[in-house]
Short mmCIF file of C-alpha atoms and ligand atoms in Angstrom, two decimals:
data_model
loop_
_atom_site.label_atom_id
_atom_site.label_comp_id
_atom_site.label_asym_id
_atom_site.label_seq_id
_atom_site.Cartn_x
_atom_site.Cartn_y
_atom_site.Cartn_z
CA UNK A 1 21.04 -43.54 -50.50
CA UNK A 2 20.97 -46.89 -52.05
CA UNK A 3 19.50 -47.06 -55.36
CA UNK A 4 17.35 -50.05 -56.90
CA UNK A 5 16.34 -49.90 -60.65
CA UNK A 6 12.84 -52.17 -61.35
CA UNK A 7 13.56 -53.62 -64.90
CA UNK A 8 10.46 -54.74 -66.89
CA UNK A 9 10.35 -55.89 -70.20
CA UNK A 10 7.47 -55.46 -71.76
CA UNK A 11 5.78 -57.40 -75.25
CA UNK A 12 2.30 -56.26 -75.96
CA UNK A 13 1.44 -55.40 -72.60
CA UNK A 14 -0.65 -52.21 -73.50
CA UNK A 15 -3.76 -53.89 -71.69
CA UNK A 16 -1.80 -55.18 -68.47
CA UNK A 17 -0.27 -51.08 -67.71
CA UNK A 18 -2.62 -49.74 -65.75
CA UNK A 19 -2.90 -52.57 -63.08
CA UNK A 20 0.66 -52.93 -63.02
CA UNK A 21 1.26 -49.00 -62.81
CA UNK A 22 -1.58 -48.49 -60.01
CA UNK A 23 -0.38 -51.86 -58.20
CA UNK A 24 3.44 -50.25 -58.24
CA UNK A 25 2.36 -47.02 -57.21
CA UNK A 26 0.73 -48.20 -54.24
CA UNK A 27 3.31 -50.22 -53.47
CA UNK A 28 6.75 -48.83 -54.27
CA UNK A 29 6.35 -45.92 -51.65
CA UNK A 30 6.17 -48.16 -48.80
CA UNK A 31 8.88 -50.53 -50.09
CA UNK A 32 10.93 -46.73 -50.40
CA UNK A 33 10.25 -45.93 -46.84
CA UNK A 34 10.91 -49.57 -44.94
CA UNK A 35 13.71 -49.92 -46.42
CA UNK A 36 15.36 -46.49 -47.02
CA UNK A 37 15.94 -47.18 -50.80
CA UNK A 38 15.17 -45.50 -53.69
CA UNK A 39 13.26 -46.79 -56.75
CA UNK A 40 13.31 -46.88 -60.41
CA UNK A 41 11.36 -47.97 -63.53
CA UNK A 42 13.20 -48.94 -66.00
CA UNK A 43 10.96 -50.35 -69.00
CA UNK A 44 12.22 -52.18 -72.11
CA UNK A 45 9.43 -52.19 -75.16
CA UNK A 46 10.53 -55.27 -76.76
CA UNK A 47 9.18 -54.21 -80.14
CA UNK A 48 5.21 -54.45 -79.15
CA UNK A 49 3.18 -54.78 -81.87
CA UNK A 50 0.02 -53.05 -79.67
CA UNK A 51 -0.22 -49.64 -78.00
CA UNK A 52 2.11 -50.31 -75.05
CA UNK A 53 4.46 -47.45 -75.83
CA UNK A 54 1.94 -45.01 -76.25
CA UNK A 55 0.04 -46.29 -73.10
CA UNK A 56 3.29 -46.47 -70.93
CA UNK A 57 3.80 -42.79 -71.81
CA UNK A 58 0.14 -41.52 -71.02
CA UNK A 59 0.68 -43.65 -67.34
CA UNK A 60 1.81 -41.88 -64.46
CA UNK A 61 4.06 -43.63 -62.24
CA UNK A 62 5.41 -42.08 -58.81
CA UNK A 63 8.88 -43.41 -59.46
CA UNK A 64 11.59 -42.17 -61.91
CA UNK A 65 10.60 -44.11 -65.06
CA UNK A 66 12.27 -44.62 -68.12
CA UNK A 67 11.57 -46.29 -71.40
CA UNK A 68 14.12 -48.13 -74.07
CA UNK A 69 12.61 -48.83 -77.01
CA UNK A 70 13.77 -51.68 -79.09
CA UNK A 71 13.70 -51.21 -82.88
CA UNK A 72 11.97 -55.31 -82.69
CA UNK A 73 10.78 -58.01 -80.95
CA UNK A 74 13.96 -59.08 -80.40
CA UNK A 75 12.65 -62.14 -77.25
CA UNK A 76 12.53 -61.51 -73.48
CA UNK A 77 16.12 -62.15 -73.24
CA UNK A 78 17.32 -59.43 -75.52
CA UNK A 79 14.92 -57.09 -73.90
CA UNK A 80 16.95 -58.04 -70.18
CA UNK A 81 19.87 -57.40 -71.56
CA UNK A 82 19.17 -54.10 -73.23
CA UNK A 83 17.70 -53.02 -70.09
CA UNK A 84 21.01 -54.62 -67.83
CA UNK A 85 23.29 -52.89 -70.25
CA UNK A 86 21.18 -49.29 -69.30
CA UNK A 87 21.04 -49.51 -65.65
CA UNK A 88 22.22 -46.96 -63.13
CA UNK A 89 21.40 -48.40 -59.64
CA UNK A 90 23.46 -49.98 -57.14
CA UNK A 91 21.69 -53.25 -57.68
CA UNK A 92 18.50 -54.16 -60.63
CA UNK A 93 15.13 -56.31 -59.73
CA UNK A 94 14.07 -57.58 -63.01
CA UNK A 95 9.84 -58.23 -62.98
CA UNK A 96 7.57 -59.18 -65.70
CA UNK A 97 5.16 -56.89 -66.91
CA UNK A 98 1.98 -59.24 -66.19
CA UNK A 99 1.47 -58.89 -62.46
CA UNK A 100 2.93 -63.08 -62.50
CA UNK A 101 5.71 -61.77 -60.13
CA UNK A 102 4.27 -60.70 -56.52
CA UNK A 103 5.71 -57.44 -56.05
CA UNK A 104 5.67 -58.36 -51.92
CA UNK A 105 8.66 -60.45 -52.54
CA UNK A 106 10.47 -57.14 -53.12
CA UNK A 107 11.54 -56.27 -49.51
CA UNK A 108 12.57 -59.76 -49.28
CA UNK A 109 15.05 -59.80 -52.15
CA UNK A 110 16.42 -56.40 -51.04
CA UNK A 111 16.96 -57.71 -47.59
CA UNK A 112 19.00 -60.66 -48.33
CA UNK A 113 20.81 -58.22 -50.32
CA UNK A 114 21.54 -56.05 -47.70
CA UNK A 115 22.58 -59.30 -46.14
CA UNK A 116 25.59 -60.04 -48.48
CA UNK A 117 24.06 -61.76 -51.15
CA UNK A 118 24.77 -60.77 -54.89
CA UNK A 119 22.11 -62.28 -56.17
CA UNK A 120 18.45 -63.27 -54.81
CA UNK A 121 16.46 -65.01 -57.16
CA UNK A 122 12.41 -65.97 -56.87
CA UNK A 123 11.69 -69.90 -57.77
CA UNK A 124 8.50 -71.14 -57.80
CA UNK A 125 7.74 -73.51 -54.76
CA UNK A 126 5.29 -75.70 -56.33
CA UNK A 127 4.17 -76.55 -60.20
CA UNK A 128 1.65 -78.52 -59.22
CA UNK A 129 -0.94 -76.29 -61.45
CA UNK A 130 1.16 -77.43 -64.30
CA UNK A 131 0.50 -80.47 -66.43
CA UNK A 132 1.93 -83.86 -65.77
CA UNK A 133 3.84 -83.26 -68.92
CA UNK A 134 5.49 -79.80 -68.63
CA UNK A 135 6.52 -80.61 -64.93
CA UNK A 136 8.13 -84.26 -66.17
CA UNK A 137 9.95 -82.04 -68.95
CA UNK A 138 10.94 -79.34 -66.71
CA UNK A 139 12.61 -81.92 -64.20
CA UNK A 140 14.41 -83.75 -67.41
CA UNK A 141 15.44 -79.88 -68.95
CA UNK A 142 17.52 -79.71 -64.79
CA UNK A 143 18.94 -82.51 -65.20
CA UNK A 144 20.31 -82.61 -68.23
CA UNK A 145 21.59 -79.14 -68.21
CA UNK A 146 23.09 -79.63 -64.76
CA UNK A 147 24.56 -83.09 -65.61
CA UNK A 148 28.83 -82.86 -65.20
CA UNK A 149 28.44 -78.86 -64.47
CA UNK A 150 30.76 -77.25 -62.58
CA UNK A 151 27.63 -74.58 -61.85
CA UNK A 152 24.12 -75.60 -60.89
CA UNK A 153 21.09 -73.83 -62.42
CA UNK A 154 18.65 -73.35 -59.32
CA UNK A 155 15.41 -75.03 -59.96
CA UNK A 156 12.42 -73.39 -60.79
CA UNK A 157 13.79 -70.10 -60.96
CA UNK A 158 13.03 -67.71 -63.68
CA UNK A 159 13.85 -64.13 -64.30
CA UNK A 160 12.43 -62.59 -61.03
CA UNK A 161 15.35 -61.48 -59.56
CA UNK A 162 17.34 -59.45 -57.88
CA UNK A 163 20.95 -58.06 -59.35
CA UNK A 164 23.83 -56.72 -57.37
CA UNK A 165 25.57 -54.39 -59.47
CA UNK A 166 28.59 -56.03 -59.99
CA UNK A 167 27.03 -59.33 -61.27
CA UNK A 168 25.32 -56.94 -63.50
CA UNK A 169 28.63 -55.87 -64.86
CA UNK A 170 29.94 -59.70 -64.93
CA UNK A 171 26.97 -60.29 -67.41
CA UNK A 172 27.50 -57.38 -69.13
CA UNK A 173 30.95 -58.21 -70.45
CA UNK A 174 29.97 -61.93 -71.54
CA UNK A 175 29.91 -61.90 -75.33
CA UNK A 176 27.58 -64.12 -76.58
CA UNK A 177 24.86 -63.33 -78.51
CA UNK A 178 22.60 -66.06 -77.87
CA UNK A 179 21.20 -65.28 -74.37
CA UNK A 180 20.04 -67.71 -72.72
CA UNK A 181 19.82 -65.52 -69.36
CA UNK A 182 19.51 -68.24 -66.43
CA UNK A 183 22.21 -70.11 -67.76
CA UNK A 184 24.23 -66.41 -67.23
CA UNK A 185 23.07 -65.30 -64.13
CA UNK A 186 24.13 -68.74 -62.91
CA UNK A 187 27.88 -68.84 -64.70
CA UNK A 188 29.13 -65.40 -63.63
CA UNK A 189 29.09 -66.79 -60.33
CA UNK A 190 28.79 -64.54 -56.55
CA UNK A 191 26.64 -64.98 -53.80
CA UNK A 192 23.29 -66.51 -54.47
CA UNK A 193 20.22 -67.28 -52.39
CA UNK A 194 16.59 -68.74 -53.95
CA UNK A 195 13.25 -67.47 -52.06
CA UNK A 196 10.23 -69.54 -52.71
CA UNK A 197 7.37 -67.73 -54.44
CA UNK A 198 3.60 -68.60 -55.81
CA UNK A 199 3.48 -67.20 -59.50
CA UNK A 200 -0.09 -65.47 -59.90
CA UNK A 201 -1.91 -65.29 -62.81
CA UNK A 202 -1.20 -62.89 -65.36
CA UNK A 203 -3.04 -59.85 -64.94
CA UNK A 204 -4.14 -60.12 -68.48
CA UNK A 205 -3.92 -60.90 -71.75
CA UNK A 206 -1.94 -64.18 -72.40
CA UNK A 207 1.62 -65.49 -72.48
CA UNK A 208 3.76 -65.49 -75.25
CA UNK A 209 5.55 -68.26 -74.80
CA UNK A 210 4.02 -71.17 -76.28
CA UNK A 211 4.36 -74.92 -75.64
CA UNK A 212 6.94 -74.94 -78.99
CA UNK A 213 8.90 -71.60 -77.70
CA UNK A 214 9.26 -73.26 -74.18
CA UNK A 215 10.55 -76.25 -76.03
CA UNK A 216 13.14 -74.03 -78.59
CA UNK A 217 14.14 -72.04 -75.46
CA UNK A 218 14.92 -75.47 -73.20
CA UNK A 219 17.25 -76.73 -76.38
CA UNK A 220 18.95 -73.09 -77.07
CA UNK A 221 19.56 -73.54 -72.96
CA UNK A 222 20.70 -77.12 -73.06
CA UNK A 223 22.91 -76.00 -75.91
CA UNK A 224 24.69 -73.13 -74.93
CA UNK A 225 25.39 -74.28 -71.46
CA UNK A 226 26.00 -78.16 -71.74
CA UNK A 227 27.99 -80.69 -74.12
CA UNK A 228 25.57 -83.48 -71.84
CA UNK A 229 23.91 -83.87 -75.01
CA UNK A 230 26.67 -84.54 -77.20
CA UNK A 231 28.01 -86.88 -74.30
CA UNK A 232 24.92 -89.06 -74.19
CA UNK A 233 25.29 -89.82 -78.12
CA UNK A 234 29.04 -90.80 -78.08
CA UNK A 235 28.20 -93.22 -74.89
CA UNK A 236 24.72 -94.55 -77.14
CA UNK A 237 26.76 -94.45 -80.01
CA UNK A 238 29.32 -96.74 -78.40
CA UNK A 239 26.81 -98.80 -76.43
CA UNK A 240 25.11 -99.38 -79.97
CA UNK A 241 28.03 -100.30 -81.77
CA UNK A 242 29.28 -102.87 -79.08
CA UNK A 243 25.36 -104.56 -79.37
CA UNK A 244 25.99 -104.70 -82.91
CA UNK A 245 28.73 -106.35 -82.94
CA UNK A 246 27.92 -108.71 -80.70
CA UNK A 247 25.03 -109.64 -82.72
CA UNK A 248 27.00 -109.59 -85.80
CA UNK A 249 29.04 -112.48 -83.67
CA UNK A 250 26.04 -114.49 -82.71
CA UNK A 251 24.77 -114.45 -86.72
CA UNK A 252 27.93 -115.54 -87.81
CA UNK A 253 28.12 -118.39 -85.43
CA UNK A 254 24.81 -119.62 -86.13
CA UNK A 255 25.56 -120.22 -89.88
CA UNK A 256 28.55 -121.34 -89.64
CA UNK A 257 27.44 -123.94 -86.33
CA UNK A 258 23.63 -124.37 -85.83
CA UNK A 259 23.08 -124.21 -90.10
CA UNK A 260 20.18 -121.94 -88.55
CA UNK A 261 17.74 -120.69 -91.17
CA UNK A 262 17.72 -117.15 -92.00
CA UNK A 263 14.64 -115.06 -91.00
CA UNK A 264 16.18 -111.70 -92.23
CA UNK A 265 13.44 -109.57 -93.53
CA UNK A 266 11.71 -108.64 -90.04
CA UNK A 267 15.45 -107.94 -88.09
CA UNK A 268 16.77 -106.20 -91.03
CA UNK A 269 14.05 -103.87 -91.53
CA UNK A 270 14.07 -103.11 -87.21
CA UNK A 271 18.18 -102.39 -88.14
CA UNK A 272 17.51 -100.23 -90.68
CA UNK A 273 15.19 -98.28 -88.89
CA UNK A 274 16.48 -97.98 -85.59
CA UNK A 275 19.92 -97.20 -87.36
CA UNK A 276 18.22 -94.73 -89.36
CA UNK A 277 16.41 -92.72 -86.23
CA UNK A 278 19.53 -93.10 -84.41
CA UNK A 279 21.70 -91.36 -86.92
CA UNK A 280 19.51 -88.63 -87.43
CA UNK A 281 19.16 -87.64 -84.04
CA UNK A 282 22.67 -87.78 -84.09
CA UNK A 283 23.46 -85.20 -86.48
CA UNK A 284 20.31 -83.07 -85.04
CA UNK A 285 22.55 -82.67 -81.99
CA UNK A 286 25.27 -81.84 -83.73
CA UNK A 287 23.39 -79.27 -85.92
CA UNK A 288 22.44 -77.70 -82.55
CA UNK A 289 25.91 -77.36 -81.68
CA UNK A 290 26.85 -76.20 -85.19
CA UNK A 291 23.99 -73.51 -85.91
CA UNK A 292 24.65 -71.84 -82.19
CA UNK A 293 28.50 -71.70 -83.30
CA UNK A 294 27.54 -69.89 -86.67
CA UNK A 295 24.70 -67.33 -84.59
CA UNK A 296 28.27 -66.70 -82.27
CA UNK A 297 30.34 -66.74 -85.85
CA UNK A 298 28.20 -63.67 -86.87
CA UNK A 299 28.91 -61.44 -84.05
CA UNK A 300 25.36 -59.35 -84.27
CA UNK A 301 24.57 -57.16 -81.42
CA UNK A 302 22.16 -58.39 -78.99
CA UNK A 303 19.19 -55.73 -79.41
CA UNK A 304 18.80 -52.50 -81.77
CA UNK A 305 17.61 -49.72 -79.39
CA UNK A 306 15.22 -47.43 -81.20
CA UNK A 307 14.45 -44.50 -78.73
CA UNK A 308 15.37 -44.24 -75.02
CA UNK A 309 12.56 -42.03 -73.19
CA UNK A 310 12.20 -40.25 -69.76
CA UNK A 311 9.00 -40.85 -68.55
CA UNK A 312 8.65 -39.51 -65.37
CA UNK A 313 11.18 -37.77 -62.97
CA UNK A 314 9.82 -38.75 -60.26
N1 UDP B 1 8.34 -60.47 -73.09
C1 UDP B 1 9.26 -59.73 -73.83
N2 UDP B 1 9.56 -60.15 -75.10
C2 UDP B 1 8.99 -61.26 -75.67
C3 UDP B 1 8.08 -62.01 -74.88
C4 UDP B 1 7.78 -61.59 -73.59
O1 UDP B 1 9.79 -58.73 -73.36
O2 UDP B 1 9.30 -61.56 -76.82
C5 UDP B 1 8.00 -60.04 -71.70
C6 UDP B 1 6.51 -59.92 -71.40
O3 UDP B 1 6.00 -58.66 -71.75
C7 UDP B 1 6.47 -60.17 -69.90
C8 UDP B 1 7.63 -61.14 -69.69
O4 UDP B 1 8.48 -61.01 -70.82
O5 UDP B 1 6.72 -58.99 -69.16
C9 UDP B 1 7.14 -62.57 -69.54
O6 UDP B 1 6.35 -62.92 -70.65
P1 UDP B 1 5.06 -63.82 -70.54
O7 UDP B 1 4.21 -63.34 -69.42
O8 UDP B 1 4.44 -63.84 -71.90
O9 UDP B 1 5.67 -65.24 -70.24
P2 UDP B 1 5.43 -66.24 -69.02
O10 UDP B 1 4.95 -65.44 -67.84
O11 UDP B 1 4.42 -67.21 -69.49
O12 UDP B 1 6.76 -66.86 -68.80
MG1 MG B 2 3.76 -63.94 -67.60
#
């Protein structure tokens, strides 16, 4: 029969477990039986500060469950990985923790699997809860990172997914330690279809990705899937230099023709500055660039794994 591994990383969660344990319980059996599949926990403890370890292994779930352990908080996307690299299923539905991911859309995904598709990934179908800032953000984030690429990263689409088992392989054997996982699901290529979804509120508790972290996680993204950045400054850079120059032109000719009068103080200190912000932004993006080559340069594994636990045979 096929086999379908649920992977769900979980960070201080300890309060959210029994919701999400009753709500798969109730649920999972069904899914089992429409479908003729069978199902698997697989959680990842991303290095919880809280009691979620101890309160995943007083839960009972239905399914065969297992635990990995991380020796840290090592970030959601090491926590993926760690549970990618531990799979056993003929295809892996990664779902966070918080009840944010309807678990209905599960019969869907596995469907369009079943359909030929490698990968079937959830994207939200409206942000219109979110502020007029994040959404205007968001839509810049696309299409910068999409600008010139040969792949598109589908909009709106996080980590609620489904993974055939071979793009789970293809991910497997990409090297890099800084994982920024959309960008990966979207380079290793295969079959891909988007269904829309309506992301509910989290269950409890709150999210631990903050304004800043959402910002950190859009540049590690822009930078390890897109020179766009670097691009845009060489074409400013140029574009600067030529309106320089020209000016430059224009000053000279006025001495030298119109004996203008020189009113330097307020266009030289505008120069300075706007030469000044310029160049520092500059070397910011370089510095990106640079600091992701050193994390490569180091060659650190991804995630420590602590303990690996079996929860529940089933
Ligand atoms: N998570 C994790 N490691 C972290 C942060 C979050 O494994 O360092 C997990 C978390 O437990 C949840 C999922 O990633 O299952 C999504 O996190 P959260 O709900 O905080 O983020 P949001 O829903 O706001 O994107
Ligand atoms: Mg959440």
């Amino acid at each position: 029969m096929t086999s379908i591994t649920i992977l769900i990383p979980c960070y201080n969660e300890a309060k959210g477990i029994p919701a999400l344990a009753a709500a798969l319980n109730a649920e999972l059996p069904k899914i089992e039986q429409d479908l003729d599949v069978e199902l698997s926990l697989l959680f990842v403890d991303d290095g919880s500060k809280d009691e979620t370890v101890n309160v995943l292994k007083a839960t009972d779930f239905d399914a065969p469950t297992r635990l990995i352990v991380l020796s840290r908080n090592f970030g959601k996307e090491a926590a993926l990985s760690a549970g990618l690299d531990a799979h056993w299923s003929d295809a892996v539905i990664m779902m966070d923790a918080d009840l944010q991911h309807p678990i209905a859309l599960i019969p869907d995904m596995i469907r369009k699997w079943r359909e030929g598709y490698d990968v079937v990934y959830a994207f939200k179908s409206s942000r219109d809860q979110e502020g007029l800032a994040t959404r205007l953000l968001s839509k810049a984030f696309y299409r910068l990172v999409n600008y010139g690429s040969r792949t598109e990263l589908p909009k709106n689409a996080g980590d609620y997914r489904l993974l055939d088992r071979r793009v789970v392989a293809a991910i497997g054997k990409l090297p890099e330690a800084q994982r920024f996982m959309k960008g990966l699901y979207t380079w290793v290529g295969f079959r891909q279809i988007g269904i829309p979804m309506t992301v509910a509120e989290r269950s409890t508790g709150r999210t631990s990705f903050s304004p800043i972290r959402l910002l950190g996680l859009a540049v590690d993204g822009l930078t390890s899937f897109s020179i766009a950045p670097i691009r845009i400054m060489s074409i400013a850079g140029l574009l600067i230099a030529t309106l320089s120059f020209l000016y430059m032109a224009w000053i000279i000719l006025q001495r030298l023709f119109f004996e203008a009068p020189f009113n330097g103080f307020a266009s030289l200190a505008v120069l300075i500055a706007f030469f000044g912000g310029t160049t520092v932004l500059g070397l910011g993006v370089v510095g990106e660039y640079v600091a992701k080559a050193l994390l490569e340069a180091k060659r650190r594994p991804i995630y420590v794994v602590a303990d690996e636990i079996e929860l529940s045979d089933g």
